[in-house]
Structures are given as structure tokens and as C-alpha cells.
XYZ file of C-alpha atoms in Angstrom:
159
model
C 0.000 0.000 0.000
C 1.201 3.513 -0.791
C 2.327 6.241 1.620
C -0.431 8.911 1.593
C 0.789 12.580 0.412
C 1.571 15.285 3.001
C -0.264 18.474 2.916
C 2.638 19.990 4.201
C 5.355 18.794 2.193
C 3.072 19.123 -1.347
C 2.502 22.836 0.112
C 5.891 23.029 0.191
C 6.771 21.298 -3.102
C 4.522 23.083 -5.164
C 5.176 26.432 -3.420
C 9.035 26.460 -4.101
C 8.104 25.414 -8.132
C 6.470 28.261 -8.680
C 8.510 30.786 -6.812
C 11.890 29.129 -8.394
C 11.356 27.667 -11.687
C 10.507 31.431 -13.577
C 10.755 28.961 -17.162
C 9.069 25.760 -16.126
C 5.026 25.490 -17.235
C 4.764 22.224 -15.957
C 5.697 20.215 -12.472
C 5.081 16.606 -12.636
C 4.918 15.234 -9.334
C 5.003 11.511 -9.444
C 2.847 9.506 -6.366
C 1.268 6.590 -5.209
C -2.220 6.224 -5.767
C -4.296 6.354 -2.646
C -7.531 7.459 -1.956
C -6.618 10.192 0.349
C -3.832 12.224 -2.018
C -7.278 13.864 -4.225
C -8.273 15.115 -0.611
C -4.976 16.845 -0.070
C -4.648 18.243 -3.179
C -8.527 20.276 -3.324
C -7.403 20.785 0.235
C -4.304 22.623 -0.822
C -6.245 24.282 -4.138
C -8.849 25.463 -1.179
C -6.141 27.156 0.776
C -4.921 28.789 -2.334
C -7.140 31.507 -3.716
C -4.848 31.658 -6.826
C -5.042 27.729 -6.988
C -7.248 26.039 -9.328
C -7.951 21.359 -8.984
C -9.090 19.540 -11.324
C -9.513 15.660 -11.622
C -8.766 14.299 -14.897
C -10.351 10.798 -14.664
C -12.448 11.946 -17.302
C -10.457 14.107 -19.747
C -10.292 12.594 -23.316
C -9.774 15.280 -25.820
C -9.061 18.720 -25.837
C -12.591 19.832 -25.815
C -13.374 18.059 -22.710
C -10.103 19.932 -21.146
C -11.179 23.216 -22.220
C -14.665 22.652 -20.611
C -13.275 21.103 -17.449
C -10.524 24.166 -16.969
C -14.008 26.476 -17.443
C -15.899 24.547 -14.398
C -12.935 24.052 -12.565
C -12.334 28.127 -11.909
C -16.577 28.106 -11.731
C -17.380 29.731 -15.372
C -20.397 29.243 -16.679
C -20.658 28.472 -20.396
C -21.949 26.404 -23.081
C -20.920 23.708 -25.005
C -21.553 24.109 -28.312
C -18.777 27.267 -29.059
C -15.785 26.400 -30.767
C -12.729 25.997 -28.939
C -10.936 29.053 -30.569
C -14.313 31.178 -28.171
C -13.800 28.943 -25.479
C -9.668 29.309 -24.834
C -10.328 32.836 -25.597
C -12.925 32.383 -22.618
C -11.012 30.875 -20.284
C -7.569 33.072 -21.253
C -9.332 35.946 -19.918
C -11.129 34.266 -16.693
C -7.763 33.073 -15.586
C -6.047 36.731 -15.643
C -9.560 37.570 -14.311
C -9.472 35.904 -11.667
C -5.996 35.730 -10.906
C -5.151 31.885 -11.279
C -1.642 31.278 -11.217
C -1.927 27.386 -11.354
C -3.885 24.519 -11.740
C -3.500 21.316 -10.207
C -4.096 18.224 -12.317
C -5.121 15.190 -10.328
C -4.457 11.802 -12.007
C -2.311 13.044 -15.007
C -1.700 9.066 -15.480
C -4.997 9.819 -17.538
C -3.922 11.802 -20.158
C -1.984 8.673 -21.485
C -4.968 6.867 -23.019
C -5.365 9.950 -24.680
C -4.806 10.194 -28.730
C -4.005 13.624 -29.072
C -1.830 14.266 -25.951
C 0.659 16.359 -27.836
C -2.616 18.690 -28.855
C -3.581 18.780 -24.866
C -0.302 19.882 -23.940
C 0.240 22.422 -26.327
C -2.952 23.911 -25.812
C -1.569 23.911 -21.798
C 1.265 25.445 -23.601
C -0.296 27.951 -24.860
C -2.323 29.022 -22.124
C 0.619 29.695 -20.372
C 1.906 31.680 -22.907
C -1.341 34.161 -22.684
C -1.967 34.312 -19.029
C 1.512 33.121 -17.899
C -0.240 30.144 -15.474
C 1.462 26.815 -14.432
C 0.150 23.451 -14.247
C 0.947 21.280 -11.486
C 0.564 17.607 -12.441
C 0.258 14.703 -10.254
C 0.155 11.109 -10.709
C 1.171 7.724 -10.226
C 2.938 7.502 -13.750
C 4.231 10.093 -16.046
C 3.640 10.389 -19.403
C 6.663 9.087 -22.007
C 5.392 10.663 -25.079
C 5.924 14.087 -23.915
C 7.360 16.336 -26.948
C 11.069 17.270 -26.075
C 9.787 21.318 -25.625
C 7.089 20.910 -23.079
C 9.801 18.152 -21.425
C 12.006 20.997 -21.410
C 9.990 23.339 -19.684
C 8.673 20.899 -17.234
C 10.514 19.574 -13.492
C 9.999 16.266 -12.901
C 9.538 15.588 -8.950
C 8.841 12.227 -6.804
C 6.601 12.828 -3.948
C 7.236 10.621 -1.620
């Protein structure tokens, strides 16, 4: 059975990336899967005002990101705009409301995915408009990362 993640020490973790690493987008923290680490993470996101969770058990294109991002900072919209309206959407509700991360539970998910270069290049690019980062945690990390987002991403264990 895994160790459960600290509060304190994925505070800690996630507070020194994004007051250290000025030209990382992504951390990749790496964890056991237990059923309490989903609790400390919206715990942490909760504690943070700038701090945005979001479970992706259920993310399976890019769409269904874009949408998910939109609920997870509490934006209402609807579903049938394209995605070019709905990134335009959420780039300005981020800098509205001041989010300065998100935190990706489960990012094992994104590996069934078929267009996971698209997903993270569209991560990409919000960053590049609104200047957030993207906290990613999992048991496993993703191999098929391009060699640019690798580059601007720190890879970090945990526990």
C-alpha cells in the first residue's frame, strides 16, 4: 500500500516550483495512488485563492479539457462554441481571476489519450497568454511528452 501525500510537504513542493522555476510550465509530481492524495490536493487548491484542482479521470480530448478548466475556476458556459471562443474564454477568466496554477489530479490519464501532444500544447499555450502553471500529479508520467514541453517541465517524486 502507498504512503499517503503530506499536505505539508506538497505545500511546500509546489510552493518552491512556482517561486523558483521562472521557465518551467509544468511540475510533474510523481505519487502513489491512494484514496486520500485527491483530498490533499482540493485541500491545498482550497487554501490557495490563486489555486485552481481539477480531476482528470475523465479528460479525453481537448474539448473536454477546455470545458473542465471552465468549471474548474466556476465559469459558466456552453458547449456548443468552438474551442478558438472557449480558450479565448477561459484566457481571460484566468487573468480575471488571478489563477496562477492549476493542479491536475491523475495526469496518469492523459496517457490513453490520442491527441496528448494537442492537450499539452494547448496547456502550452495558455501559459503563454496568461503566464499560469500546471501542477501535475500522478502515479505515472507520461513518455510521449514532446522534447519542448519536457524541457519546460521539473519532474519531482513525492514521496
Amino acid at each position: 500500500m502507498g504512503q499517503q501525500l503530506s499536505y505539508d510537504k506538497t505545500q511546500l513542493i509546489i510552493s518552491n516550483f512556482l517561486n523558483e522555476s521562472n521557465d518551467k510550465v509544468f511540475c510533474f509530481l510523481t505519487a502513489d495512488h491512494t484514496t486520500g492524495n485527491s483530498f490533499v490536493l482540493k485541500r491545498y487548491c482550497k487554501d490557495n485563492a490563486h489555486a485552481a484542482y481539477m480531476n482528470l479521470m475523465s479528460t479525453r480530448s481537448t474539448k473536454s479539457l477546455i470545458l473542465q478548466l471552465l468549471h474548474s475556476i466556476e465559469v459558466p458556459f456552453v458547449k456548443q462554441y468552438q474551442n478558438d471562443y472557449l480558450v479565448h474564454l477561459l484566457c481571460s477568466e484566468i487573468a480575471k481571476k488571478k489563477i496562477s496554477h492549476f493542479v491536475f489530479d491523475h495526469i496518469q490519464e492523459f496517457e490513453t489519450s490520442q491527441n496528448i501532444s494537442e492537450i499539452f500544447e494547448l496547456l502550452r499555450y495558455l501559459n503563454i497568454n496568461t503566464d499560469v502553471q500546471f501542477i501535475c500529479v500522478g502515479s505515472s508520467m507520461s513518455v510521449s511528452l514532446s522534447a519542448e514541453i519536457t524541457r519546460r517541465s521539473e519532474f519531482l517524486n513525492v514521496i
